[in-house]
Short mmCIF file of C-alpha atoms in Angstrom, two decimals:
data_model
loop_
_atom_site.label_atom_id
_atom_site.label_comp_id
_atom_site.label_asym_id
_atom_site.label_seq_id
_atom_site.Cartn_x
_atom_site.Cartn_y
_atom_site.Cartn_z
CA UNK W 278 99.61 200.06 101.06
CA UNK W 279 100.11 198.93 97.28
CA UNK W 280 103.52 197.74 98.24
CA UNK W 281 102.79 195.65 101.44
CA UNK W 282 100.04 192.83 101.32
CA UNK W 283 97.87 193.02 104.48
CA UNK W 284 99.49 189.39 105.92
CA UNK W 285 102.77 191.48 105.86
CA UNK W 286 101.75 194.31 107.78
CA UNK W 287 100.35 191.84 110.10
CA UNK W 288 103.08 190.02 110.43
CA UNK W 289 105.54 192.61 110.69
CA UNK W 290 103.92 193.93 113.85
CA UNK W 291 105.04 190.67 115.56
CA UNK W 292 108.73 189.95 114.32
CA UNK W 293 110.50 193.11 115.37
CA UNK W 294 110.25 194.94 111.88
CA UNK W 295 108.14 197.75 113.17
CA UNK W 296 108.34 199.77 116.27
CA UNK W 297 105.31 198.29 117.47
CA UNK W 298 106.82 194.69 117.03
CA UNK W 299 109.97 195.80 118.97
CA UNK W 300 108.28 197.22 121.49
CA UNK W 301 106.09 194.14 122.05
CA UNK W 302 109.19 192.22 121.80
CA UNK W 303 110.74 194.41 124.41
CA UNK W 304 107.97 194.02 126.77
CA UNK W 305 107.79 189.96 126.72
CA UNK W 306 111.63 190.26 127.73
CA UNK W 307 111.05 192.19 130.46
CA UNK W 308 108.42 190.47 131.64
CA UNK W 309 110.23 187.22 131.46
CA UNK W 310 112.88 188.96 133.15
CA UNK W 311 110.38 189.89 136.19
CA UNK W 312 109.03 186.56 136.39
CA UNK W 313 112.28 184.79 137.15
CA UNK W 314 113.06 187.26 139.44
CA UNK W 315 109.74 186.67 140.82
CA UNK W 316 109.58 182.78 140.76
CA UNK W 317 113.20 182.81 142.95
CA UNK W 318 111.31 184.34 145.77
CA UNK W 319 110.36 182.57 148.70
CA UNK W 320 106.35 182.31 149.96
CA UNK W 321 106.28 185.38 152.60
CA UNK W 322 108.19 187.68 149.77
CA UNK W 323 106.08 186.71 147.28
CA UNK W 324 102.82 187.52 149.52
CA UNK W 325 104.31 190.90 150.80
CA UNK W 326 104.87 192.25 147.18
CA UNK W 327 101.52 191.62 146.31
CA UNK W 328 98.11 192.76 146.96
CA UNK W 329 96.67 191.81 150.18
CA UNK W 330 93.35 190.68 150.17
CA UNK W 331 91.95 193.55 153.41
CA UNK W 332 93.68 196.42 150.49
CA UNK W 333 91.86 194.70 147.39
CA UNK W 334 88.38 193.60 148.81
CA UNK W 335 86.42 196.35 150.06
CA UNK W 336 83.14 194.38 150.40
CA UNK W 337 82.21 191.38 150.42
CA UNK W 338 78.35 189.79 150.76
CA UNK W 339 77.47 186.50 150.24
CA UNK W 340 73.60 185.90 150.20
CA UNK W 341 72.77 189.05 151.48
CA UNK W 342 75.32 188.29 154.70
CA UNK W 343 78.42 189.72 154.72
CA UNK W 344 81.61 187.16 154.45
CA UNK W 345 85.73 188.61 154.61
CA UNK W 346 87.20 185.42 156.25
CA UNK W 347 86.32 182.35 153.97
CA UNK W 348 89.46 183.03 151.56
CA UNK W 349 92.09 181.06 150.88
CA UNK W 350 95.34 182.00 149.54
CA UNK W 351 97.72 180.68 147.00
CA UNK W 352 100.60 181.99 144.93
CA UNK W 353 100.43 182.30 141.13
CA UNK W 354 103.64 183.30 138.69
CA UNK W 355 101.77 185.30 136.36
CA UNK W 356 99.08 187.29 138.90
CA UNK W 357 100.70 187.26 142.11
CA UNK W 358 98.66 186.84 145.18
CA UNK W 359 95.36 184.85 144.67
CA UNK W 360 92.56 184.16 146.71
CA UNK W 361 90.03 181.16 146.53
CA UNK W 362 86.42 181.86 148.35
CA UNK W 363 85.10 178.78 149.59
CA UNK W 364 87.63 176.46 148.87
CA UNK W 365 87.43 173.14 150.05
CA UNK W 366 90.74 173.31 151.86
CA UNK W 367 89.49 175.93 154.46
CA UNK W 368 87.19 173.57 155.55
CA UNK W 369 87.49 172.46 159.24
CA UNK W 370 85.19 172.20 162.14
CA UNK W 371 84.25 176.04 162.55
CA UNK W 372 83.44 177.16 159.09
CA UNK W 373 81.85 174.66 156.19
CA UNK W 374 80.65 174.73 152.91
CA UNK W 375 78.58 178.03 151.30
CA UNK W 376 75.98 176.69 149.79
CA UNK W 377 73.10 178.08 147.19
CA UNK W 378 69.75 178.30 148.12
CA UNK W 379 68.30 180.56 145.75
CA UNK W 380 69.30 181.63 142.19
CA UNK W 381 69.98 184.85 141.46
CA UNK W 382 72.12 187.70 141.95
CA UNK W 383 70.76 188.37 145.44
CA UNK W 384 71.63 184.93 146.78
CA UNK W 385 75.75 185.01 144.81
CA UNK W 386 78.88 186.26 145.85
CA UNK W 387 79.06 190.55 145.59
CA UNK W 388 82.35 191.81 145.53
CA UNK W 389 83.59 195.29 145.74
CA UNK W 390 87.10 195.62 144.59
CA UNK W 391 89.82 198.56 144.63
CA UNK W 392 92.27 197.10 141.91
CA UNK W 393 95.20 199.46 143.55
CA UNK W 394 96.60 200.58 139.93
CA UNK W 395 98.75 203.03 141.71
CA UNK W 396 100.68 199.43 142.81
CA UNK W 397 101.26 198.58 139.77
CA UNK W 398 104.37 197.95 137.68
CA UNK W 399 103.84 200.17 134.78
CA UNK W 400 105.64 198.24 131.72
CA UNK W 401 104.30 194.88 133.37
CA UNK W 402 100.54 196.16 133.77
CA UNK W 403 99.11 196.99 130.26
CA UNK W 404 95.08 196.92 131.66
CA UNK W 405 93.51 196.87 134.39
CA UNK W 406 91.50 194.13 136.55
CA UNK W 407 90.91 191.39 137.94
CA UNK W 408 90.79 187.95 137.03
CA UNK W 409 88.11 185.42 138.32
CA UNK W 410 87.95 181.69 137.93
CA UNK W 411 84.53 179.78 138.94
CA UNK W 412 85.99 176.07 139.52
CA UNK W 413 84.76 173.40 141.72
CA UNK W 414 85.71 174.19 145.35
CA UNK W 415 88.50 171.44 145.83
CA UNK W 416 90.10 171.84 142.37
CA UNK W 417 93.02 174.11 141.57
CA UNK W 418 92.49 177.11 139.78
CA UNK W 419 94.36 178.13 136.32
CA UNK W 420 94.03 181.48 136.06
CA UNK W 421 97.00 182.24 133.40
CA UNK W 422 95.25 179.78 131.52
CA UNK W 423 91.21 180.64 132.30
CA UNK W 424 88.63 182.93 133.69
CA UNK W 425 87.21 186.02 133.21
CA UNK W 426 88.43 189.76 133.22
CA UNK W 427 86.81 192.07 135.15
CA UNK W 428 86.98 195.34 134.76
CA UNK W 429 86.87 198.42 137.06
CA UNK W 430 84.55 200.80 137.06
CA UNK W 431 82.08 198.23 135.88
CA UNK W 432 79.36 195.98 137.16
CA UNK W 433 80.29 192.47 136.48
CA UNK W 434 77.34 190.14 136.22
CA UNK W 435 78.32 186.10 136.11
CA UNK W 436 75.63 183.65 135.76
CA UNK W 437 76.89 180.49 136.01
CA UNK W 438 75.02 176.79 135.48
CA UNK W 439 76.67 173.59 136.64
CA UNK W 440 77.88 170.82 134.49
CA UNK W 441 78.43 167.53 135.76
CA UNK W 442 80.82 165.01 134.27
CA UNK W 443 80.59 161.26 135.87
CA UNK W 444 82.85 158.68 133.90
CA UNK W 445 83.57 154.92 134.02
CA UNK W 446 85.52 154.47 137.03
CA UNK W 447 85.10 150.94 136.08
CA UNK W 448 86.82 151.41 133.18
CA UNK W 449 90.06 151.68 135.00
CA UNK W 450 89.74 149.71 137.94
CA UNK W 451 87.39 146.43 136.65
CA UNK W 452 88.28 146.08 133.33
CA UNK W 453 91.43 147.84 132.40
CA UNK W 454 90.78 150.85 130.37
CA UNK W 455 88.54 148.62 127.74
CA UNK W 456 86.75 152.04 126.82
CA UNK W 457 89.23 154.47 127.93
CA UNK W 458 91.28 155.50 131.04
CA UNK W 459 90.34 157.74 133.96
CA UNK W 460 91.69 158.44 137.30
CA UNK W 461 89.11 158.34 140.79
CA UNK W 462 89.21 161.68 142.62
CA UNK W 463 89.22 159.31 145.73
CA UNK W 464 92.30 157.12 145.06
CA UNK W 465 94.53 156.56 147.91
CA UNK W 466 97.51 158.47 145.94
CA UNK W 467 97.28 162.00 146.60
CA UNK W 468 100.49 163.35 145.80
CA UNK W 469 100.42 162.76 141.78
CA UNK W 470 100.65 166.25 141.23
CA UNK W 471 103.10 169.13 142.10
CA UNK W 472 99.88 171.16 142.92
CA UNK W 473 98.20 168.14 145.25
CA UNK W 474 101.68 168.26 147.41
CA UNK W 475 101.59 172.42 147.51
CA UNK W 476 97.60 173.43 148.03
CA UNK W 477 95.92 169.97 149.32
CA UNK W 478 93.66 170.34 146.07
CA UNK W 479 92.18 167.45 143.95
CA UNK W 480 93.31 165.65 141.20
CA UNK W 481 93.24 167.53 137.60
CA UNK W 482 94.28 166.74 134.23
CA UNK W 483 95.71 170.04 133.68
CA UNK W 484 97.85 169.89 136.97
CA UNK W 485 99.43 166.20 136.19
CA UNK W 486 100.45 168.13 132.27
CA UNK W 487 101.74 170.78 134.26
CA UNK W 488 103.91 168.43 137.23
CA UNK W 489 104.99 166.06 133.93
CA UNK W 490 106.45 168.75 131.62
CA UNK W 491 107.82 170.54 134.78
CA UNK W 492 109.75 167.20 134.99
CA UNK W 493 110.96 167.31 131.56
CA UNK W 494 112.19 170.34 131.67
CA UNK W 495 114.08 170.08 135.30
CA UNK W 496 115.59 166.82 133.81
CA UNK W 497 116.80 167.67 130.51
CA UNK W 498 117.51 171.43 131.35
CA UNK W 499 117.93 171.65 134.96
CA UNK W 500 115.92 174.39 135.98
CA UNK W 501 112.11 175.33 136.42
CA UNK W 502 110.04 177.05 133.69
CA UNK W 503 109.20 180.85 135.27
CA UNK W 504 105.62 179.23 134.63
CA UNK W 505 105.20 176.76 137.02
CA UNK W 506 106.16 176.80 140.96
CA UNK W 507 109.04 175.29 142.50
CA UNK W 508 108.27 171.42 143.12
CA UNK W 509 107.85 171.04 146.65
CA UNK W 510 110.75 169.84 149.02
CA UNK W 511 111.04 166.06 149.88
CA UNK W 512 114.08 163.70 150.41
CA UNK W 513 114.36 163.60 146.44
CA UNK W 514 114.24 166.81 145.35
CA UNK W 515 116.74 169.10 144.61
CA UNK W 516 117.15 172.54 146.51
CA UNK W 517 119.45 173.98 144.21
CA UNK W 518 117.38 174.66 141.07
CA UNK W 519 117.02 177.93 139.84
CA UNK W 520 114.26 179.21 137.17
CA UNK W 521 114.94 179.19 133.44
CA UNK W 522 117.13 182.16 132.66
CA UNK W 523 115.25 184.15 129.54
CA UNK W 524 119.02 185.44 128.86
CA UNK W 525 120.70 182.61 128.42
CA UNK W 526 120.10 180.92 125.14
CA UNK W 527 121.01 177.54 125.59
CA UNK W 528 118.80 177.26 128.53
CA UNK W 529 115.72 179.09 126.44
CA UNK W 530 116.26 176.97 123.17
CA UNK W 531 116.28 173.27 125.37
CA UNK W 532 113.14 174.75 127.01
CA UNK W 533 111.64 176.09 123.60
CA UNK W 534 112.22 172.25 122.75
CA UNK W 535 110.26 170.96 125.69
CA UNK W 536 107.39 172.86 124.74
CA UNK W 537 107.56 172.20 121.27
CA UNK W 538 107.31 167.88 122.35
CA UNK W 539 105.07 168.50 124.88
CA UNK W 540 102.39 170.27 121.70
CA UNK W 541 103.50 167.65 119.17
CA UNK W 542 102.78 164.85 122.31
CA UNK W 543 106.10 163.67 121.76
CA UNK W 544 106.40 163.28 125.70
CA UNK W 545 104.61 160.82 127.94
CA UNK W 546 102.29 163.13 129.41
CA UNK W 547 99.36 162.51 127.13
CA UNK W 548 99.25 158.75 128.45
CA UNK W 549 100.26 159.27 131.90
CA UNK W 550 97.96 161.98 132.31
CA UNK W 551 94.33 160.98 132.46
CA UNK W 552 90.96 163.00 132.71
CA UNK W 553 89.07 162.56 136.34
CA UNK W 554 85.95 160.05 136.21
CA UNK W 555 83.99 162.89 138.39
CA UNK W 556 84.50 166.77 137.57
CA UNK W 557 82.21 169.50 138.28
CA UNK W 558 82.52 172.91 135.57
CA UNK W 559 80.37 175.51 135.69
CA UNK W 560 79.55 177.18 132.42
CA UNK W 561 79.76 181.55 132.82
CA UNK W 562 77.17 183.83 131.01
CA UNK W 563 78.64 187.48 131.82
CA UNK W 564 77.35 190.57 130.86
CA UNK W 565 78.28 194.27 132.26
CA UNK W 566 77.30 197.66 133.21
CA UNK W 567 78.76 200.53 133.95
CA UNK W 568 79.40 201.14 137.96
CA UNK W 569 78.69 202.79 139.63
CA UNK W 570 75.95 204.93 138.36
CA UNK W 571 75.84 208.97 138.93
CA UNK W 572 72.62 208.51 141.44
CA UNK W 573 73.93 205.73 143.55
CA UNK W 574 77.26 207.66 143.76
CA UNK W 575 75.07 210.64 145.17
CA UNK W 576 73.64 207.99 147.52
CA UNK W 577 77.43 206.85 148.72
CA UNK W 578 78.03 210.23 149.81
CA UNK W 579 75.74 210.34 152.22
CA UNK W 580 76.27 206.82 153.71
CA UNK W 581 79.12 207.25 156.61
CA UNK W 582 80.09 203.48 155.48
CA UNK W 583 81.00 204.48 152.07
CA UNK W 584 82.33 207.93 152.69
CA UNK W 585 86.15 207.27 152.20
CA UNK W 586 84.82 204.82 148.95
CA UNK W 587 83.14 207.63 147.72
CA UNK W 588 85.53 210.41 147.75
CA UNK W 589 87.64 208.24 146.24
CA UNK W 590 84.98 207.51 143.56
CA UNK W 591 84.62 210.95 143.32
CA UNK W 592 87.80 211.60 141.89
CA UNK W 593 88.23 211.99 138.16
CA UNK W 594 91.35 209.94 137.76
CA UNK W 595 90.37 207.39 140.06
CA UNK W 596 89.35 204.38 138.16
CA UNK W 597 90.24 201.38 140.58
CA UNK W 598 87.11 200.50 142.07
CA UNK W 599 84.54 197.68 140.24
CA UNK W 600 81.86 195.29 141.81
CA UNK W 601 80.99 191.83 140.07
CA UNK W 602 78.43 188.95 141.04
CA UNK W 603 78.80 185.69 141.00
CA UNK W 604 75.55 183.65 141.31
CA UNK W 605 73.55 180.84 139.70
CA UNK W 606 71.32 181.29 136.72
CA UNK W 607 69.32 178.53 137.68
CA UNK W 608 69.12 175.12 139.67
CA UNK W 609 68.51 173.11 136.93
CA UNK W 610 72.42 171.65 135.92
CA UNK W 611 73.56 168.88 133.27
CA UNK W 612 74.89 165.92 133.96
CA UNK W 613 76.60 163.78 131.66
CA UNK W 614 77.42 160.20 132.78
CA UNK W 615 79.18 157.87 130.75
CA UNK W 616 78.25 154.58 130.42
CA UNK W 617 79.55 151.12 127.58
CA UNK W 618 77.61 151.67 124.81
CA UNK W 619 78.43 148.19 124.10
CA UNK W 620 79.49 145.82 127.08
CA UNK W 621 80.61 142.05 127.19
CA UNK W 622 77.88 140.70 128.36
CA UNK W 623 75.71 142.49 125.00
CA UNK W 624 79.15 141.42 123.11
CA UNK W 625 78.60 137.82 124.44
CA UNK W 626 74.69 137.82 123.56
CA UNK W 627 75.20 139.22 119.83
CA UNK W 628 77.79 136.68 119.24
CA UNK W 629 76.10 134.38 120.17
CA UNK W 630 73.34 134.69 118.28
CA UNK W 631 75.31 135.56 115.17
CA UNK W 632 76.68 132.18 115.84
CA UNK W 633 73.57 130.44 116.06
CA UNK W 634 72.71 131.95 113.20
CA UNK W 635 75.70 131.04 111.17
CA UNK W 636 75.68 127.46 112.65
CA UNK W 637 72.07 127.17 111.76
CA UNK W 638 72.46 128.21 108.13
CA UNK W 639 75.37 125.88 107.88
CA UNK W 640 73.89 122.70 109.00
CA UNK W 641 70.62 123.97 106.60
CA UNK W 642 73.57 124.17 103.75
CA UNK W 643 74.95 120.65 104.55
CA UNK W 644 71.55 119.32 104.83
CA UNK W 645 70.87 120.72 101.19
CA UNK W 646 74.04 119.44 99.87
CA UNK W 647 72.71 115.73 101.53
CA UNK W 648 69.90 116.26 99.79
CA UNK W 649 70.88 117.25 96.58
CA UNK W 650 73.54 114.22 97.14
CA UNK W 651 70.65 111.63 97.34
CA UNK W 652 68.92 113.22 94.81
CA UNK W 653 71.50 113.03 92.19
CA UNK W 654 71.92 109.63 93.54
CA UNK W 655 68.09 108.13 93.17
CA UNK W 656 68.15 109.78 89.64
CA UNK W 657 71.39 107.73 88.73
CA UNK W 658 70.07 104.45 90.50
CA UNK W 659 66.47 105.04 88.36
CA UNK W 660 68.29 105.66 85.27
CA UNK W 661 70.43 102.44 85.60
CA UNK W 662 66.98 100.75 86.51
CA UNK W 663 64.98 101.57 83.55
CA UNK W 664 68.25 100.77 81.72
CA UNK W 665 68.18 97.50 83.15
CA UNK W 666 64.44 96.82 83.22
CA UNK W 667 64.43 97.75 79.14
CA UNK W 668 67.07 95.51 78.80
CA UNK W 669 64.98 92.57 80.47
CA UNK W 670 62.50 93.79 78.07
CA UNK W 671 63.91 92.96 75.26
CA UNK W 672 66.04 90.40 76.11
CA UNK W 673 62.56 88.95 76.91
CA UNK W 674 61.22 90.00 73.48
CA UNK W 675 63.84 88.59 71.79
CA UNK W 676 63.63 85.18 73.21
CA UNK W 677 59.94 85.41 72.80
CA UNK W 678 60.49 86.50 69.06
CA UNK W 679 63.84 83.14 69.17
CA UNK W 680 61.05 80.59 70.63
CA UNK W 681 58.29 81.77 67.86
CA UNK W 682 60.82 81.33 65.31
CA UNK W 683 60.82 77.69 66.00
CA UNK W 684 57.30 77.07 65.50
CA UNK W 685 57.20 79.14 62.54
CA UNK W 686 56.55 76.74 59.77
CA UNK W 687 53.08 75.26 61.43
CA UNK W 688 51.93 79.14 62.59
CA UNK W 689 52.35 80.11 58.85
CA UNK W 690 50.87 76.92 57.58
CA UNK W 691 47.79 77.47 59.53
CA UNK W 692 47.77 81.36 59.08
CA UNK W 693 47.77 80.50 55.24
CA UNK W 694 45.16 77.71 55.15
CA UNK W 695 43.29 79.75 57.36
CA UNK W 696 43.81 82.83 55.15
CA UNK W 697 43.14 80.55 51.82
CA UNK W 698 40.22 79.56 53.36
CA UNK W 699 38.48 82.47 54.60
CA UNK W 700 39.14 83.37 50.87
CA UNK W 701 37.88 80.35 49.10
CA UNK W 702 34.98 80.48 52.00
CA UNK W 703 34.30 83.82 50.75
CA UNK W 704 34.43 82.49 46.92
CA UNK W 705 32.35 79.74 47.72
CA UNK W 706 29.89 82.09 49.23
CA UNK W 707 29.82 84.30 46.50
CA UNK W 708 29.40 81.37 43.55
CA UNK W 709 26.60 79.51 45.74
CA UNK W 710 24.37 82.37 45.57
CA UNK W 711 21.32 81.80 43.75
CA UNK W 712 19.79 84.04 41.21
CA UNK W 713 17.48 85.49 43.80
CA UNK W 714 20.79 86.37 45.80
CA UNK W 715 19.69 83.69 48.81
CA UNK W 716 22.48 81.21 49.32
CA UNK W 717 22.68 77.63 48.54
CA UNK W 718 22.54 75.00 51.39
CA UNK W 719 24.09 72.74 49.67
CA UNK W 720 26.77 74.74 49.00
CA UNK W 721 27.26 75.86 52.59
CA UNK W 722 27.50 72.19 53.77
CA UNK W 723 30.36 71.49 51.27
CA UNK W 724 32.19 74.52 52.52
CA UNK W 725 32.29 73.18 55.56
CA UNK W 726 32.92 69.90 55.03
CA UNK W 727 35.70 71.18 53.14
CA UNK W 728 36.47 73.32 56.49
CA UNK W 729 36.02 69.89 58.34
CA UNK W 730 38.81 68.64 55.84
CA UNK W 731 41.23 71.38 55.85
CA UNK W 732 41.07 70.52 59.68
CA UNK W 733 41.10 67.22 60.03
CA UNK W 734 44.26 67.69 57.42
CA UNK W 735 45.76 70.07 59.57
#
């Protein structure tokens, strides 16, 4: 342990360096090797070397009634025979949908199941089960890719609640893709996928990923990955392919390649390929139980029905037999829709009222710069008034001041007699006082004679 890190012990399991790498390494070849020898069957050898659905199904109750013909069987590469109850393809006039009234395990699908291990291929069968898909009744199951295992001697409960997806359609037929692409499960074209043309089935995502790198593959290394069925036979196609040899390493490394653009979306799939603007899921709570238990298995042995079930039960290395349930947990279900969180018409409004506002601020900034404009303007046009008016003002002073000038001489003249005598009046008035301080008439009446005589001078 002190020389090995824990990574490398990991790792080591899975590259051949231990036995346990080499053996798992061994097994993958040989299963490779039984799936092309598998996938180059035809349809009724391919049904005849697998379990048959009278051999696998013991019971079968639906809603308390019970129900062996409403299956419907397709081929799979990596599980053999499958069988789809209630699929929409088995429709026609005498039997119809199975529909849920009630929730509950009572009202589901029961299935008893004899998983045959004695059938089985012993390096290609490391457990064993069964594998269930719940999918929407006209879509084609993946089961290499989904579902649940169910195991035998085990009680199997699935509750399942129903999840409804409704896109745009208008996204791709109105207004091309604006938020997004999806395809309408009732388009005219029903032969987009590999999986439409073989089963009659709806249109998936996963299927057109599926048909397109099948495409790739057949066209850059002319043959069909052990993973996918043969394309189906038309005018175009070619009878002559064979599937991928695991043995030849020319052939494994182009399709390694194809894989390896197909993750890295380095093909056209991705765009070609788009989701469905309806799907229905369904969304599995499971939980188990061991099955059956030692007092019902007392109870089987005394029911003539279940006689031959029981003494198989009975045996101790008999562990082939399971039941599971399929029902809903509720009738309640989500639904998501998908709608434009922002359409044109909201696009149109905010714009334009962005625009109104911009507009409106600009002609409130021109307006201002007007303003300001004449503002600047008046203040010039007042300063070069007062400039001017001040000027008039004193050019008006000045000739004022240039016409006194003139008449200077007489203005001083009589400013200075008048000044000498208001002096000499004052003199006069202070010298014609009498002792008793009351003044002299006779000194008055000379004053202003001599008044009358400065004036009459004047």
């Amino acid at each position: 342990m002190n020389e090995h890190t824990c990574l490398e012990l990991v790792c080591g399991q899975y590259d051949g360096l231990t036995p346990d790498g080499r053996q798992q390494r061994s097994d993958f070849k040989f299963f490779n090797q039984v799936m092309e020898q598998f996938s180059s069957m035809n349809f009724t050898d391919k049904k005849d070397k697998g379990h048959t659905l009278d051999n696998m199904v013991v019971e079968c109750v639906y809603a308390g009634g019970k129900s062996h013909t409403d299956f419907k069987y397709f081929s799979n590469n990596y599980h053999g025979n499958c069988y789809t109850f209630n699929s929409a393809t088995s429709w026609n006039e005498n039997s119809s949908m199975r529909m849920s009234r009630k929730a509950g395990p009572r009202y589901g699908l029961s299935i008893l199941f004899n998983v045959e291990q004695k059938e089985y291929v012993g390096q290609m069968s490391q457990s064993a089960g069964l594998r269930v898909v719940v999918h929407d009744p006209a879509r084609m199951p993946f089961p290499e890719d989904e579902g649940i295992l169910v195991a035998p001697n085990a009680l199997t409960h699935i509750a399942v609640t129903m999840v409804n997806n409704f896109l745009l359609l208008i996204k791709t037929q109105k207004i091309n893709g604006l938020y997004g692409n999806c395809r309408s499960t009732d388009q005219t074209d029903k032969n987009l996928t590999m999986y439409q043309k073989l089963y009659n089935v709806s249109y998936c995502e996963k299927g057109c990923l599926y048909t397109c790198l099948n495409d790739q593959i057949i066209q850059n290394c002319d043959c069909v990955d052990i993973k996918f069925p043969k394309p189906p036979t038309d005018k175009n196609s070619r009878t002559d392919l064979r599937p991928c040899s695991a043995d030849n390493s020319t052939i494994t490394a182009c399709v390694d390649k194809i894989w390896r653009d197909y993750e890295n979306e380095n093909l056209p799939c991705s765009s070609d390929c788009t989701v469905p603007c309806s799907e229905t899921l369904y969304k599995p709570v499971i939980s188990r139980e061991i099955w059956p238990s030692k007092n019902y298995l007392a109870q089987m042995a005394q029911t003539p029905n279940y006689l031959t079930l029981f003494n198989e039960l009975n045996k101790s290395d008999s562990q082939d037999y399971g039941q599971f349930v399929v029902f809903l947990q509720d009738f309640s279900y989500t639904s998501i829709d998908e709608s434009p969180a922002y359409e044109i018409m909201q696009f149109s409004s905010d714009i334009g009222g962005i625009l109104g506002l911009y507009v409106g601020f600009s002609i409130l900034t021109i307006v201002e710069f007007f303003e300001l404009a004449a503002d600047i303007l008046g203040l010039i046009c007042f300063h070069i008034y007062s400039s001017s008016k001040t000027s008039v003002k004193n050019w008006r002073r000045e000739k004022k001041i240039r016409n006194c000038n003139r008449v200077l001489p007489f203005k001083k003249s009589q400013i200075s007699l008048n000044e000498i005598y208001v002096s000499g009046e004052d003199d006069e008035d202070e010298e014609e006082m009498d002792p008793r301080g009351k003044p002299r008439t006779g000194s008055r009446a000379s004053v202003l004679n001599r008044r009358d005589m400065t004036s009459v001078h004047i």
